[in-house]
Each structure stands twice: as structure tokens, then as C-alpha cells.
PDB file of C-alpha atoms in Angstrom:
ATOM      1  CA  MET F 530      25.618   8.421  18.368  1.00 68.00           C
ATOM      2  CA  THR F 531      24.772   5.620  15.944  1.00 67.00           C
ATOM      3  CA  LYS F 532      22.731   6.004  12.795  1.00 69.00           C
ATOM      4  CA  GLY F 533      20.916   3.049  11.269  1.00 73.00           C
ATOM      5  CA  SER F 534      18.783   2.342   8.267  1.00 90.00           C
ATOM      6  CA  TYR F 535      15.812   0.074   7.715  1.00 93.00           C
ATOM      7  CA  LEU F 536      13.933  -1.702   4.946  1.00 95.00           C
ATOM      8  CA  SER F 537      10.198  -2.272   5.052  1.00 96.00           C
ATOM      9  CA  PHE F 538       8.540  -5.374   3.595  1.00 97.00           C
ATOM     10  CA  SER F 539       5.006  -6.690   3.458  1.00 97.00           C
ATOM     11  CA  THR F 540       4.199  -9.491   5.894  1.00 97.00           C
ATOM     12  CA  ALA F 541       3.069 -11.364   2.760  1.00 98.00           C
ATOM     13  CA  HIS F 542       6.752 -12.126   2.129  1.00 98.00           C
ATOM     14  CA  VAL F 543       7.036 -14.418   5.162  1.00 97.00           C
ATOM     15  CA  SER F 544       5.374 -17.798   5.520  1.00 97.00           C
ATOM     16  CA  GLU F 545       2.865 -18.697   8.209  1.00 96.00           C
ATOM     17  CA  GLN F 546       5.536 -20.788   9.925  1.00 94.00           C
ATOM     18  CA  THR F 547       7.921 -17.813  10.025  1.00 92.00           C
ATOM     19  CA  ARG F 548       5.141 -15.548  11.287  1.00 92.00           C
ATOM     20  CA  GLU F 549       4.600 -17.959  14.162  1.00 88.00           C
ATOM     21  CA  LEU F 550       8.342 -17.882  14.967  1.00 87.00           C
ATOM     22  CA  LEU F 551       8.287 -14.081  14.938  1.00 89.00           C
ATOM     23  CA  GLU F 552       5.220 -14.006  17.160  1.00 86.00           C
ATOM     24  CA  GLU F 553       6.852 -16.404  19.642  1.00 82.00           C
ATOM     25  CA  SER F 554      10.067 -14.359  19.596  1.00 81.00           C
ATOM     26  CA  ALA F 555       8.445 -10.929  19.918  1.00 79.00           C
ATOM     27  CA  TYR F 556       8.676  -8.593  22.850  1.00 64.00           C
ATOM     28  CA  ASP F 557       6.529 -10.125  25.569  1.00 59.00           C
ATOM     29  CA  GLY F 558       5.331  -6.957  27.263  1.00 55.00           C
ATOM     30  CA  LEU F 559       7.343  -7.627  30.430  1.00 49.00           C
ATOM     31  CA  GLY F 560      10.424  -5.621  29.522  1.00 45.00           C
ATOM     32  CA  ARG F 561      12.279  -8.520  27.911  1.00 49.00           C
ATOM     33  CA  ASP F 562      13.007  -9.238  24.280  1.00 54.00           C
ATOM     34  CA  LEU F 563      13.740 -12.703  23.006  1.00 59.00           C
ATOM     35  CA  ILE F 564      16.518 -13.084  20.480  1.00 67.00           C
ATOM     36  CA  TYR F 565      15.828 -15.688  17.807  1.00 64.00           C
ATOM     37  CA  LYS F 566      19.052 -16.583  16.024  1.00 76.00           C
ATOM     38  CA  GLY F 567      20.580 -13.116  16.258  1.00 81.00           C
ATOM     39  CA  ILE F 568      17.464 -11.061  15.604  1.00 86.00           C
ATOM     40  CA  SER F 569      15.619  -9.023  18.232  1.00 86.00           C
ATOM     41  CA  VAL F 570      11.916  -9.050  17.379  1.00 88.00           C
ATOM     42  CA  TYR F 571       9.285  -6.568  18.537  1.00 88.00           C
ATOM     43  CA  GLU F 572       5.614  -6.369  17.643  1.00 89.00           C
ATOM     44  CA  LYS F 573       4.670  -3.491  15.359  1.00 89.00           C
ATOM     45  CA  GLY F 574       1.086  -2.755  16.221  1.00 83.00           C
ATOM     46  CA  GLU F 575      -1.366  -5.558  15.516  1.00 82.00           C
ATOM     47  CA  TYR F 576      -0.067  -6.624  12.127  1.00 88.00           C
ATOM     48  CA  GLY F 577       3.696  -6.646  11.896  1.00 93.00           C
ATOM     49  CA  TRP F 578       7.117  -6.748  13.514  1.00 93.00           C
ATOM     50  CA  ILE F 579      10.296  -4.741  13.812  1.00 93.00           C
ATOM     51  CA  LEU F 580      13.440  -6.858  13.524  1.00 92.00           C
ATOM     52  CA  PHE F 581      16.786  -5.576  14.772  1.00 90.00           C
ATOM     53  CA  LEU F 582      19.559  -7.496  13.032  1.00 89.00           C
ATOM     54  CA  VAL F 583      22.013  -8.078  15.875  1.00 84.00           C
ATOM     55  CA  SER F 584      24.005 -10.983  14.419  1.00 82.00           C
ATOM     56  CA  PRO F 585      21.779 -13.061  12.140  1.00 79.00           C
ATOM     57  CA  GLY F 586      22.877 -16.666  11.806  1.00 75.00           C
ATOM     58  CA  ASP F 587      22.896 -19.151   8.969  1.00 76.00           C
ATOM     59  CA  SER F 588      19.968 -21.249  10.163  1.00 83.00           C
ATOM     60  CA  LEU F 589      17.143 -18.770   9.572  1.00 88.00           C
ATOM     61  CA  PRO F 590      14.057 -19.895   7.651  1.00 91.00           C
ATOM     62  CA  GLU F 591      14.599 -19.363   3.905  1.00 94.00           C
ATOM     63  CA  ASP F 592      11.979 -16.612   3.568  1.00 96.00           C
ATOM     64  CA  LEU F 593      13.375 -14.631   6.488  1.00 94.00           C
ATOM     65  CA  ALA F 594      16.981 -15.193   5.378  1.00 93.00           C
ATOM     66  CA  ARG F 595      16.073 -13.703   1.988  1.00 96.00           C
ATOM     67  CA  LEU F 596      14.840 -10.483   3.638  1.00 96.00           C
ATOM     68  CA  VAL F 597      17.826 -10.322   6.002  1.00 94.00           C
ATOM     69  CA  ASN F 598      20.233 -10.717   3.071  1.00 94.00           C
ATOM     70  CA  LEU F 599      18.489  -7.913   1.165  1.00 95.00           C
ATOM     71  CA  ALA F 600      18.661  -5.637   4.202  1.00 95.00           C
ATOM     72  CA  GLU F 601      22.327  -6.394   4.820  1.00 93.00           C
ATOM     73  CA  ARG F 602      23.197  -5.754   1.150  1.00 94.00           C
ATOM     74  CA  GLU F 603      21.555  -2.338   1.475  1.00 94.00           C
ATOM     75  CA  GLY F 604      23.447  -1.576   4.702  1.00 93.00           C
ATOM     76  CA  CYS F 605      20.307  -1.780   6.840  1.00 94.00           C
ATOM     77  CA  ASP F 606      20.266  -3.118  10.379  1.00 92.00           C
ATOM     78  CA  VAL F 607      16.478  -3.022  10.890  1.00 95.00           C
ATOM     79  CA  ILE F 608      13.608  -4.673   9.021  1.00 96.00           C
ATOM     80  CA  SER F 609      10.014  -3.549   9.304  1.00 96.00           C
ATOM     81  CA  LEU F 610       7.392  -6.164   8.420  1.00 97.00           C
ATOM     82  CA  ASP F 611       3.989  -4.574   7.973  1.00 96.00           C
ATOM     83  CA  ARG F 612       0.688  -5.915   6.663  1.00 95.00           C
ATOM     84  CA  ASP F 613      -0.004  -2.628   4.875  1.00 94.00           C
ATOM     85  CA  GLU F 614       3.359  -2.398   3.096  1.00 95.00           C
ATOM     86  CA  VAL F 615       3.205  -2.855  -0.691  1.00 96.00           C
ATOM     87  CA  GLU F 616       4.287  -6.302  -1.859  1.00 96.00           C
ATOM     88  CA  ASP F 617       7.553  -6.490  -3.803  1.00 96.00           C
ATOM     89  CA  ALA F 618       7.026  -8.197  -7.194  1.00 96.00           C
ATOM     90  CA  ASP F 619      10.546  -9.687  -7.018  1.00 96.00           C
ATOM     91  CA  LEU F 620       9.874 -11.576  -3.763  1.00 97.00           C
ATOM     92  CA  PRO F 621       7.766 -14.682  -3.141  1.00 97.00           C
ATOM     93  CA  VAL F 622       4.341 -14.092  -1.589  1.00 97.00           C
ATOM     94  CA  TYR F 623       2.836 -16.470   0.969  1.00 96.00           C
ATOM     95  CA  GLU F 624      -0.850 -16.785   1.795  1.00 81.00           C
TER      96      GLU F 624
END
């Protein structure tokens, strides 16, 4: 058995460009998941994503790398990005 932890962030903390990358990388409904630079991405309802941190690389977009680094520092291997999550005052917010 393996136990994991997750952090949840508002989707406001990722740029439009990163949101498009996540959308393109998300589970496609056909039983396959696409891995974008060491992260498995799945849609979370209509307005968010679940990211499984398999082996994140160095070439992630800056906004996403910031969230991955925070998660890894906290010992988390999953990130939840949700539109309804409260924004963190210490993180940049994108329109």
C-alpha cells in the first residue's frame, strides 16, 4: 500500500498558457493519460485538474514549476488545481 499527500491551489495561480498545456495534456476520455514533462494530468470536473507528480522535469513553465516545488517541499505527490480553491496571497495570480 502507498500513501500520498496532495496540495490544492486555485487555478488563478497558473497562466492561460499553462492552462492550455494542462488541457492538452489531460486525460482524453479514451483510457489514456498523456504525460507532460513528468506530470500525469487529469481533468477535475469542468474547472480544474489533478496533477500526479511522476518525475517532474526542469523545463516546466515557471508558474507550474512554482507549484510543483511547493508540493515537493511539503512531501506531496499530487496537486489539485480548482477554480473554487481560495487564492494564496503569497503566489502570483493570473487573469
